[in-house]
Short mmCIF file of C-alpha atoms in Angstrom, two decimals:
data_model
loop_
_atom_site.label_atom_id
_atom_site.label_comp_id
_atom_site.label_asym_id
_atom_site.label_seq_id
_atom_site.Cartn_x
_atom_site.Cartn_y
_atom_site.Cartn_z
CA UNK A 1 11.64 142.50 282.03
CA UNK A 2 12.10 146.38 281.53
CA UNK A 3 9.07 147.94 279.63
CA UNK A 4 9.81 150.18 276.25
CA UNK A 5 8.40 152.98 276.03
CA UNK A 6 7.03 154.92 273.15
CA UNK A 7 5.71 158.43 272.49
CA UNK A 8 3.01 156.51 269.92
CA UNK A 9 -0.62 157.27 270.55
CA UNK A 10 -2.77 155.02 272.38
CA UNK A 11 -6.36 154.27 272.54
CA UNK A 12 -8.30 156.25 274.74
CA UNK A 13 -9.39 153.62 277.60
CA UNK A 14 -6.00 151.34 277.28
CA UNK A 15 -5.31 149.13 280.69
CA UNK A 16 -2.18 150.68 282.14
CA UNK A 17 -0.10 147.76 281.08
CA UNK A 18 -1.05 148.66 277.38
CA UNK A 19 -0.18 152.46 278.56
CA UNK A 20 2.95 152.71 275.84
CA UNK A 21 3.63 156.31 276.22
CA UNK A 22 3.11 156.77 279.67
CA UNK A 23 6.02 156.72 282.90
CA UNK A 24 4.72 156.31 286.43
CA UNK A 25 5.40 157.44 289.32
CA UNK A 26 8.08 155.17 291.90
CA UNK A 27 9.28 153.31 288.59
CA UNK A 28 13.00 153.13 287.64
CA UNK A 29 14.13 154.08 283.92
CA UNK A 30 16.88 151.15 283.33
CA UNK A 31 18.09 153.06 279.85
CA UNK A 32 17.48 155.70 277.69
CA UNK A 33 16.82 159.39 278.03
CA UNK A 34 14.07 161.96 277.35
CA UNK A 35 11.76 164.49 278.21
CA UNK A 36 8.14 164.12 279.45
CA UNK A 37 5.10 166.03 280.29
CA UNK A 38 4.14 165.42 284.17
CA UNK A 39 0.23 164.78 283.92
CA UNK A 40 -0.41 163.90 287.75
CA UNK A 41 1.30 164.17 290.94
CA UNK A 42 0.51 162.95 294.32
CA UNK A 43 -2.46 160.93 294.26
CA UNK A 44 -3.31 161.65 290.85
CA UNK A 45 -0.63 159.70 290.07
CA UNK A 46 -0.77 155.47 289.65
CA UNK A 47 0.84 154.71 292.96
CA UNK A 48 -1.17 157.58 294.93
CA UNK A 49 -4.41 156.42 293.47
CA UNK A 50 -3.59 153.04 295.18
CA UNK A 51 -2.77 154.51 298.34
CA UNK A 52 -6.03 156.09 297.87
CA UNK A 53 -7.89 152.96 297.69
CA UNK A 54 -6.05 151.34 300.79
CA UNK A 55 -7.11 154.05 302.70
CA UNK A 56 -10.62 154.27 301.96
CA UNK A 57 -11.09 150.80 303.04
CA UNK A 58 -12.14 149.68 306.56
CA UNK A 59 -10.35 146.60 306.95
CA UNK A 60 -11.89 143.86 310.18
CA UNK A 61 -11.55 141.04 310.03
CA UNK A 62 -14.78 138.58 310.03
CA UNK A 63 -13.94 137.51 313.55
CA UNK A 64 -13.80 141.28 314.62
CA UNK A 65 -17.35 141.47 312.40
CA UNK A 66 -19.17 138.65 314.76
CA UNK A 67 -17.43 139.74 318.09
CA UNK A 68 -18.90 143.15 317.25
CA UNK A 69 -22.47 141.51 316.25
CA UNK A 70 -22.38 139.44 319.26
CA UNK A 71 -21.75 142.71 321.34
CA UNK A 72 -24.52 144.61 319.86
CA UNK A 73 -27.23 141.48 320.34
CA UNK A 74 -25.96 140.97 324.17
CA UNK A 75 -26.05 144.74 324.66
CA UNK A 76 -30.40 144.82 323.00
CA UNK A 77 -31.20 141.67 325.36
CA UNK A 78 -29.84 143.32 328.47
CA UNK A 79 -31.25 146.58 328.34
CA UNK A 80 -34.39 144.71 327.31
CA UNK A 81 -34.41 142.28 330.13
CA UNK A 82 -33.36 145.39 332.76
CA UNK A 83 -36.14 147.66 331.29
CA UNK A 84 -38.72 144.10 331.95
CA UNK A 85 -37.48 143.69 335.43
CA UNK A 86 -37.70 147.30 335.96
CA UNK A 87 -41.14 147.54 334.86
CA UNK A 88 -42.12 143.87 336.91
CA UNK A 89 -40.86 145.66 339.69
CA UNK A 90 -42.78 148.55 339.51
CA UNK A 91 -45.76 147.08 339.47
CA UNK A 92 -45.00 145.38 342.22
CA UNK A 93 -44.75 148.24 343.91
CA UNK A 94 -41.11 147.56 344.95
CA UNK A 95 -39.06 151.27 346.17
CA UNK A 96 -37.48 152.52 343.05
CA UNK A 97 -34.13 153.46 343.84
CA UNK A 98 -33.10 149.56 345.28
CA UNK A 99 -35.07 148.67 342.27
CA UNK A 100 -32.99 151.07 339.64
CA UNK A 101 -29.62 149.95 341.20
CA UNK A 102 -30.45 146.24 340.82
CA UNK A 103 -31.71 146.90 337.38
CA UNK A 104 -27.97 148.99 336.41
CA UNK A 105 -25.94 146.04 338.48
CA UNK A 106 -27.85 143.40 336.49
CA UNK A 107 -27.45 145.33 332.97
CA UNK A 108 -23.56 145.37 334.02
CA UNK A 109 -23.12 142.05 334.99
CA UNK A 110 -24.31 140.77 331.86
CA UNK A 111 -21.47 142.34 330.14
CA UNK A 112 -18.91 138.78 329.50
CA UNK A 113 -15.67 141.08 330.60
CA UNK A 114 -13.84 138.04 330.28
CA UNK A 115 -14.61 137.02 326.55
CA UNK A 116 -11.77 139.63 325.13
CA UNK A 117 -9.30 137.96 326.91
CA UNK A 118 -10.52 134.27 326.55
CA UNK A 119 -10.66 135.17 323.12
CA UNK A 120 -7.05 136.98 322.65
CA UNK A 121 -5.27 133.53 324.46
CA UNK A 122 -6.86 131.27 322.13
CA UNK A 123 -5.87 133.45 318.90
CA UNK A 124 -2.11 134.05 320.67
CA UNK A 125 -2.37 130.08 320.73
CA UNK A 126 -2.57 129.98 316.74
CA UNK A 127 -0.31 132.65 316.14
CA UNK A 128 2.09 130.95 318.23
CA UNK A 129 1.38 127.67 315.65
CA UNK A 130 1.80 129.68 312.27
CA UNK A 131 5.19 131.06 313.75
CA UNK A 132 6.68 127.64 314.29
CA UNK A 133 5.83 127.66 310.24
CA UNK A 134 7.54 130.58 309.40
CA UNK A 135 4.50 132.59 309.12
CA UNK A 136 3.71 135.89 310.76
CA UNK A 137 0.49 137.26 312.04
CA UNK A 138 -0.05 140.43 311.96
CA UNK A 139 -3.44 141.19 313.51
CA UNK A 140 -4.69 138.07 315.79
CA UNK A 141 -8.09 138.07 314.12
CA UNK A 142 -7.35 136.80 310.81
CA UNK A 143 -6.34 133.45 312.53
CA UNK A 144 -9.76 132.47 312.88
CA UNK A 145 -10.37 133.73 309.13
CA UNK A 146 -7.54 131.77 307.76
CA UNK A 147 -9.56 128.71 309.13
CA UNK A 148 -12.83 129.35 307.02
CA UNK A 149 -10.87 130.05 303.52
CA UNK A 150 -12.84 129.03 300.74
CA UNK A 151 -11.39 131.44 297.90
CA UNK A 152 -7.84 132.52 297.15
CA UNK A 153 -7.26 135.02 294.93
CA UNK A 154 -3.69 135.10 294.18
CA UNK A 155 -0.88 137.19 292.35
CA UNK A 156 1.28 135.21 289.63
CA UNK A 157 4.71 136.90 289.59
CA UNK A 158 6.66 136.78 292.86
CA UNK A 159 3.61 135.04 294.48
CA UNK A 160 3.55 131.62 291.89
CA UNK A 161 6.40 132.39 290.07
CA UNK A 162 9.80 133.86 291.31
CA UNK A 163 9.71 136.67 289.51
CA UNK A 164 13.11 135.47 288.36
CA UNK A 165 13.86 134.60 284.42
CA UNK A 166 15.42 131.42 283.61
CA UNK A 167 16.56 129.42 280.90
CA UNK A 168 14.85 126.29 280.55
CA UNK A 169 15.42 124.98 276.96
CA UNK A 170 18.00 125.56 274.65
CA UNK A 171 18.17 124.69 271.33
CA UNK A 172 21.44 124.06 269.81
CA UNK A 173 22.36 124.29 265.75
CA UNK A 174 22.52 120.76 264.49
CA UNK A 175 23.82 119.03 260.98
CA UNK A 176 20.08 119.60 259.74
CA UNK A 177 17.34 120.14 262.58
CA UNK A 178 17.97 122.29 266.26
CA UNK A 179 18.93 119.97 268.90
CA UNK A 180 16.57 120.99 272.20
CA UNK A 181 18.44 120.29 275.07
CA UNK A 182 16.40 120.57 278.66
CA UNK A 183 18.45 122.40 281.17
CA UNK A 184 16.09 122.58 283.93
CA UNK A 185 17.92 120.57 285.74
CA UNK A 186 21.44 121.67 287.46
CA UNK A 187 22.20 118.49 288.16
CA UNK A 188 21.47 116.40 284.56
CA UNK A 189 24.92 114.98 282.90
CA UNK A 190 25.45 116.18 279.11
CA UNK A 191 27.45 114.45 276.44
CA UNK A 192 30.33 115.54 275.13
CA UNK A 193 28.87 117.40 271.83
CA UNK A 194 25.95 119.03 273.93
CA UNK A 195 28.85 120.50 276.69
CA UNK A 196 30.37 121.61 274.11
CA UNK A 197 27.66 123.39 272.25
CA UNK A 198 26.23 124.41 275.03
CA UNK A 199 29.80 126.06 276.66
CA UNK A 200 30.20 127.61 273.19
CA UNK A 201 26.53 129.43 272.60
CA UNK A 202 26.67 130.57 276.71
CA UNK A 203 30.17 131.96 276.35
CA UNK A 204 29.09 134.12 273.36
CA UNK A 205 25.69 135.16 274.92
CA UNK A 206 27.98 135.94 278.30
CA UNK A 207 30.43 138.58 276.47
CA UNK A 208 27.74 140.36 274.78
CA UNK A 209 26.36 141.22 277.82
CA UNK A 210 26.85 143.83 280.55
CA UNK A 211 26.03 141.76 283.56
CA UNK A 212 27.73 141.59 286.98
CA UNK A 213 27.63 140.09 290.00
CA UNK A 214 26.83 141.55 293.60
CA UNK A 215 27.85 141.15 297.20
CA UNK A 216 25.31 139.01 297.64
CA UNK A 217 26.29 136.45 294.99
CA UNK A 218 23.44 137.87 292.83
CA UNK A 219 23.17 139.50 289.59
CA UNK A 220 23.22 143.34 288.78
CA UNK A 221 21.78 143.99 285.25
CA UNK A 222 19.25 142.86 282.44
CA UNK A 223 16.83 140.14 283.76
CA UNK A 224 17.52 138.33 280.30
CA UNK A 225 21.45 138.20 280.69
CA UNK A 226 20.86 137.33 284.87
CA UNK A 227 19.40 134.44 283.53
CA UNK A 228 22.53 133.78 280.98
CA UNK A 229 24.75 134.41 283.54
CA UNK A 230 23.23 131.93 286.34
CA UNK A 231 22.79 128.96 283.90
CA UNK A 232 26.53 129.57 282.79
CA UNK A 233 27.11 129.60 286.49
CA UNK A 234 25.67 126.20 286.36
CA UNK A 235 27.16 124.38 284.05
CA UNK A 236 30.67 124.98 286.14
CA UNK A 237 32.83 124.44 282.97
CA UNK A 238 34.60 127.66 283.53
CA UNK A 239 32.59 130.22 281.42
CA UNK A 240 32.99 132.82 283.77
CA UNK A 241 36.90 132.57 283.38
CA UNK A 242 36.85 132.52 279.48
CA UNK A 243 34.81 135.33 279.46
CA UNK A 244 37.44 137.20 281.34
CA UNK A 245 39.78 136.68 278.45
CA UNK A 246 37.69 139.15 275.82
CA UNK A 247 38.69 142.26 275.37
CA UNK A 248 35.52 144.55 274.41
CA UNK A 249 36.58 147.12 271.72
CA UNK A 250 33.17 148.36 270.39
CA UNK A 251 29.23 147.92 271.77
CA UNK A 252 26.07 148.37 269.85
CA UNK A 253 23.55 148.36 273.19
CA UNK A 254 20.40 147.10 272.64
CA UNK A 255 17.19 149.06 272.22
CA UNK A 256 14.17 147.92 271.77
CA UNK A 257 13.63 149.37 267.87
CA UNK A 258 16.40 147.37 266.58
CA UNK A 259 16.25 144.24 268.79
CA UNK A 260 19.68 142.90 269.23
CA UNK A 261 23.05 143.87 271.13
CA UNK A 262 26.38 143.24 269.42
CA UNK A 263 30.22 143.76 270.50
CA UNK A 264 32.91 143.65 268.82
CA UNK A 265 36.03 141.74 271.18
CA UNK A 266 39.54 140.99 270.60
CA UNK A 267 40.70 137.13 272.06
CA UNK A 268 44.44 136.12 271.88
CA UNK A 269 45.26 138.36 268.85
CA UNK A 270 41.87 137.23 266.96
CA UNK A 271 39.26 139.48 266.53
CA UNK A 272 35.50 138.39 266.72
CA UNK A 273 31.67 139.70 266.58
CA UNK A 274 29.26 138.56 268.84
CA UNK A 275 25.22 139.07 268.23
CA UNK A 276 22.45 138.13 270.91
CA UNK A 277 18.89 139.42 270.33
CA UNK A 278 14.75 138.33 268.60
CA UNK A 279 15.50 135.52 267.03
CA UNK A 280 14.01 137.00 263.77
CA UNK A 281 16.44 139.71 263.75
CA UNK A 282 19.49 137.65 264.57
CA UNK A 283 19.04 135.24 262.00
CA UNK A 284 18.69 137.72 259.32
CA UNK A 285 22.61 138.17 260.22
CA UNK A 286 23.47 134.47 259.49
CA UNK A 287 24.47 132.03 256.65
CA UNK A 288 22.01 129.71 256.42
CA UNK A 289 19.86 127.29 254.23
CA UNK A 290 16.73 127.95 253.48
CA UNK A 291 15.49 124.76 255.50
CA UNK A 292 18.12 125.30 258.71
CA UNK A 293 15.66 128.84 258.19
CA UNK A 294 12.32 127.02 258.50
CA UNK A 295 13.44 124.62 261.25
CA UNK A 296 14.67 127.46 263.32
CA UNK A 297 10.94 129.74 262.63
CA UNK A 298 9.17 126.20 263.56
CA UNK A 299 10.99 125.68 266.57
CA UNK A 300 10.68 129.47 267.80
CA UNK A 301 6.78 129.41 267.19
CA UNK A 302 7.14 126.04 268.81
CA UNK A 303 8.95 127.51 272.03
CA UNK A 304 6.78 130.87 271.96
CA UNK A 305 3.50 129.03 272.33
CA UNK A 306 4.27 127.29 275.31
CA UNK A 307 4.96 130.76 277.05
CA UNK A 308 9.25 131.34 276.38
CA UNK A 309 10.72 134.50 275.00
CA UNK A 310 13.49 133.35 273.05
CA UNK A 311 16.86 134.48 272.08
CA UNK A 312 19.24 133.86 269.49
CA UNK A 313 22.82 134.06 269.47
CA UNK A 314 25.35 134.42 266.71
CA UNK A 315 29.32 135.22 265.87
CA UNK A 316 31.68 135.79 263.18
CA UNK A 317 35.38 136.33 263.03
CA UNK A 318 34.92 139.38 261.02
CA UNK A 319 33.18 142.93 261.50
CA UNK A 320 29.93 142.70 259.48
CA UNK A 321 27.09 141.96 260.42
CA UNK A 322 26.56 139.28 257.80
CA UNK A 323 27.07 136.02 256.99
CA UNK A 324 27.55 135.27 260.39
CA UNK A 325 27.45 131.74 262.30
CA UNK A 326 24.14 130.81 263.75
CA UNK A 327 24.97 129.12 267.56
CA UNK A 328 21.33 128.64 268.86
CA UNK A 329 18.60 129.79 271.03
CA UNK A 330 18.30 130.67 274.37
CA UNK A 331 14.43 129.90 275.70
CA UNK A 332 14.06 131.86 278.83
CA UNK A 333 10.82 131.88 281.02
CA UNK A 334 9.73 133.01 284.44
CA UNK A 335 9.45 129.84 285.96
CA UNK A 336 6.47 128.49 289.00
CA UNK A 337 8.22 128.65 292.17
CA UNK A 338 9.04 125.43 293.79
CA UNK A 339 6.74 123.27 295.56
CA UNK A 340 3.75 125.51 293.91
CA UNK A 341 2.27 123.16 291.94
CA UNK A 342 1.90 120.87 295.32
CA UNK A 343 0.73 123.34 297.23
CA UNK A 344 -2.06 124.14 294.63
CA UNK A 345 -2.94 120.57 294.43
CA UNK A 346 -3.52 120.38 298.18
CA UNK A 347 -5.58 123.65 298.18
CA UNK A 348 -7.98 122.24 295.91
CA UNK A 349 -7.83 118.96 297.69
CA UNK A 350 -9.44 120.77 300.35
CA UNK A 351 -12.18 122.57 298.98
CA UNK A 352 -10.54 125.74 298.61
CA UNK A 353 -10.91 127.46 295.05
CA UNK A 354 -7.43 129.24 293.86
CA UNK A 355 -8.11 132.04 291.48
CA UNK A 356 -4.87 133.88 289.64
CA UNK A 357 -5.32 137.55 289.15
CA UNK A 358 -2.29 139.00 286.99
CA UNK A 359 -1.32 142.03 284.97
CA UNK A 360 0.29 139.83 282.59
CA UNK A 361 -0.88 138.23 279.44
CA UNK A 362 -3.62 135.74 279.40
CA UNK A 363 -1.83 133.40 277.29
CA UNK A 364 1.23 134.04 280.18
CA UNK A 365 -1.20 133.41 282.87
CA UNK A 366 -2.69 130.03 280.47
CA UNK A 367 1.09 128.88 280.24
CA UNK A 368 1.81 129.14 284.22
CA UNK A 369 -1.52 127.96 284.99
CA UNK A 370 -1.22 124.85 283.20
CA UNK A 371 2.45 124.31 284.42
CA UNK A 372 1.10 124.58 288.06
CA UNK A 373 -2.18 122.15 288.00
CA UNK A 374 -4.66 125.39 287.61
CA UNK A 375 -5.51 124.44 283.90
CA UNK A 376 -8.36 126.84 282.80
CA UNK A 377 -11.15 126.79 280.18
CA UNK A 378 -11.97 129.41 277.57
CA UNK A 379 -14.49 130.70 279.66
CA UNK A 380 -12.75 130.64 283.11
CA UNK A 381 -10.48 133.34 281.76
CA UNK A 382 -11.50 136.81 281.46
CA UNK A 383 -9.39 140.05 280.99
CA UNK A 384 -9.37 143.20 283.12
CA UNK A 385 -11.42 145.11 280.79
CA UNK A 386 -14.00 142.54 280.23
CA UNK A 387 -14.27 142.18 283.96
CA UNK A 388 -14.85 145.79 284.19
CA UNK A 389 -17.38 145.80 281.55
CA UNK A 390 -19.43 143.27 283.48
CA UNK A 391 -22.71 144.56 285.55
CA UNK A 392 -22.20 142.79 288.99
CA UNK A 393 -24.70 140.04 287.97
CA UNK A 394 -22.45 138.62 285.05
CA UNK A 395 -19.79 139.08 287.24
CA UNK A 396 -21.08 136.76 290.33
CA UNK A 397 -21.97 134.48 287.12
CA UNK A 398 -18.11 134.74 286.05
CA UNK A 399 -16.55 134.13 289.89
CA UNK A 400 -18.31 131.35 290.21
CA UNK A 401 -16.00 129.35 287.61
CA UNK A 402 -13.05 131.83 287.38
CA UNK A 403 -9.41 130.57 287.22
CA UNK A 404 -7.51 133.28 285.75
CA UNK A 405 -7.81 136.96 285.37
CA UNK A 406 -5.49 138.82 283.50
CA UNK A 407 -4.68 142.51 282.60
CA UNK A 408 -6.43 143.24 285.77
CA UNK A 409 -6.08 146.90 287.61
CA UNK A 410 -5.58 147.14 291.34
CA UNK A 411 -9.03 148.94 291.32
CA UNK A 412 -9.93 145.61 289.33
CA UNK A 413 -8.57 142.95 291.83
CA UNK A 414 -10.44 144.73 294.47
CA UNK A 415 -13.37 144.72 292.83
CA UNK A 416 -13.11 140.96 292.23
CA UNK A 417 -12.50 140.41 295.71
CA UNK A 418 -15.17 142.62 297.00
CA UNK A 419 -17.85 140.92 294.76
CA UNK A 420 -16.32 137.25 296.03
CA UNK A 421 -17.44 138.64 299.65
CA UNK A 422 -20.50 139.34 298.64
CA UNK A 423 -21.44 136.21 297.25
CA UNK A 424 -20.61 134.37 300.62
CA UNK A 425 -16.98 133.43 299.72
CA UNK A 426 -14.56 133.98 302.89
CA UNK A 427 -11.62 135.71 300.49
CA UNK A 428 -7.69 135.35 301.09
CA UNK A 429 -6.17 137.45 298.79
CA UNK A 430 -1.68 136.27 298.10
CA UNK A 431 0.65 139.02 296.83
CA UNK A 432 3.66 140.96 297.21
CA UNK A 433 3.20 144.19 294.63
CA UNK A 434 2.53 147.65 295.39
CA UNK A 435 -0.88 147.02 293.03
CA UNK A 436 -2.06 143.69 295.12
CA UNK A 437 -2.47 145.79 298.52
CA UNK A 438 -6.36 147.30 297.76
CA UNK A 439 -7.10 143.62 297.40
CA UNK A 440 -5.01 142.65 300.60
CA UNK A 441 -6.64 144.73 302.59
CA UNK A 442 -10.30 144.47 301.81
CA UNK A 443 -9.57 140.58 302.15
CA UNK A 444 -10.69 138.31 305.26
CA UNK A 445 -7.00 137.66 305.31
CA UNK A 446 -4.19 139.22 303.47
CA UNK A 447 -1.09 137.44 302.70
CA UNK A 448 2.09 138.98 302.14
CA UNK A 449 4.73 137.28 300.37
CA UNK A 450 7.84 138.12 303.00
CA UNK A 451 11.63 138.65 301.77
CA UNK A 452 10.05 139.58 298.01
CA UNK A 453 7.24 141.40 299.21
CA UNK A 454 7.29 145.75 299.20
CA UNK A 455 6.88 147.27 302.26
CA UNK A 456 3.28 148.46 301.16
CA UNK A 457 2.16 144.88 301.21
CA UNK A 458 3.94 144.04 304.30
CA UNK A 459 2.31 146.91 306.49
#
């Protein structure tokens, strides 16, 4: 979701995502206008501190590490054994310059010329294997790494989730209680009063909304309405041609101070007001009993605990914005990609310890987690800054357990993946930001998530 931004002060050692009155560097402003003072450039800025980081890190993998180790032991034994045979033959009395040639010839033809290549056709072997699965290697050494993985360390948005809102509940206005209707499912058949409930709340989120649709049959606009528009696009009862039919006469956008975006639209001579936005604000619009009031604050703390950020949607036939009719909510969620929650299960099924390492929440992280099969402990979650406040003792103590690690910095996650190394752990590191490539690189294997990954991560 787009980020507000505020010209408040801040405390003095707020994580970046907490930075409210700061704009980086290679972002995009989605609304709004104003004037700023530039504080850093280059790599004093976010982005070039990264790159920073990524360069000051000499990435091998741990094959390249023994190959090297083995080279330097084989190179001490024959200079050692040439200098003994030498020596034997000296004091044997044997003519020195036959003596010094055998000694060079027999230091040389210890030197296993063929072991590069032995080694580079049995690595070309498994690359050859991870391409028939879709996967491509980059450098041939990490496919003896990816073998040995006990520890992955992995992003949550884009890497477990698609990075994609979605609606997954909606809850429709009933004779006394909301109605929660499950729309996870594009295929699930609805009864007459739910299609029509639900056709008449998606319509009226649809018009007040400035979304539209690009050559690739995707969505240009607000994340929130994307997600209005593709479950409208789901329901294939026409929405998208009723919608057509409104004629927009007035707009108040939506900012993040007031918390709701309204238009006014004109429909076969009639005239009608349309109001999506925080449920707390949108209600305040609407005629209703004090109970229809509690049932809608009980379902919206209901639906915001279990990780949603919820909408509400309202209309009238007039131009006020009171005593309006209340249509529903909208519960929309970044949702674990499919086939995650397997894939996790089978990880741990074979000994290999998944960690997530997020910017977001930790009660976002908690929610995904538990959604995926990575349920977490109070004390298997830890934030950025307690991390960071942690001598490298506690911290060993912490990785030993850790599930989830949120409000982390890239200089963070690297840190985390460093210390992993150090304890013995053979690290894979899964992302696809420009923040998760430190961590990618100082990995035993970095793993790119392809079409969704930046081109930082991919190089």
């Amino acid at each position: 979701m787009p980020v507000s931004k505020k010209i408040n002060p801040i405390k003095e050692k707020a994580l970046l995502p907490d930075r409210i009155n700061m704009l980086y560097a290679s972002t995009v402003v989605t609304s709004g206008r104003g004037k700023g003072i530039v504080v850093g450039t280059g790599t004093k800025t976010e982005i070039g501190k990264i790159a920073g980081l990524v360069n000051t890190i000499e990435s091998a993998s741990p094959l390249e590490k023994e190959i090297a180790y083995l080279g330097q032991v084989l190179t001490v034994v024959s200079v050692l054994v040439a200098v003994l045979i030498f020596v034997l033959g000296y004091y044997r009395q044997y003519e020195i310059w036959p003596l010094l040639t055998f000694s060079i010839a027999l230091l040389v033809s210890a030197v296993p010329e063929s072991l590069p290549t032995v080694i580079t056709l049995a690595l070309a072997l498994g690359t050859t294997e991870m391409a028939k699965k879709k996967a491509i290697v980059r450098r041939l050494g990490v496919i003896e790494a990816l073998g040995s993985i006990n520890v992955i360390v992995t992003d949550k948005t884009g890497t477990l989730t698609d990075n994609e809102l979605s609606i997954g509940l909606i809850a429709l206005k009933g004779e006394e209680d909301l109605k929660i209707v499950d729309v996870e499912d594009p295929n699930r058949k609805y009864d007459a009063p739910e299609k029509e409930g639900l056709k008449g709340l998606l319509l009226s989120a649809l018009v007040c909304s400035n979304i539209q649709k690009d050559e690739e049959g995707g969505w240009i606009g607000d994340p929130m309405e994307a997600a209005i528009a593709k479950k409208s696009h789901e329901l294939k009862e026409d929405i998208f041609l009723e919608a057509e039919k409104y004629e927009r006469e007035m707009e108040i956008p939506f900012d993040s101070d007031k918390k709701y975006m309204a238009v006014y639209v004109r429909i076969e001579g009639k005239k009608k007001l349309l109001v999506k936005g925080a449920a707390e604000v949108v209600t305040r619009f609407c005629r209703l009993e004090e109970s229809e009031r509690a049932s809608i604050k009980r379902e919206l703390e209901n639906l915001s605990s279990q990780g949603y950020k919820v909408i509400a949607v309202a209309k009238a036939n007039h131009s006020a914005l009171k005593n309006m009719d209340f249509l529903g909510l909208l519960a929309v969620i970044d949702e674990p990609s499919a086939g995650v929650a397997k894939a996790i299960s089978q990880t741990i099924s074979a000994g290999i310890r998944p960690i997530m390492v997020t910017g977001d929440h930790p009660e976002t992280a908690r929610f995904v987690a538990d959604k995926i099969g990575l349920s977490a402990e109070d004390y298997q979650i830890k934030t950025g800054q307690q991390v960071e406040d942690m001598t490298e003792k506690e911290l060993k103590e912490f990785l030993a357990e850790a599930k989830i690690i949120a409000r982390i910095t890239p200089e963070g996650k690297m840190r985390v993946v460093e210390t992993l190394q150090k304890m013995g752990a053979r690290v894979a590191v899964m992302g696809d930001g420009v923040n998760d490539a430190p961590a990618l690189k100082e990995a035993s294997v970095g793993i790119a998530m392809g079409k969704r990954g930046t081109d930082v991560v991919r190089d």
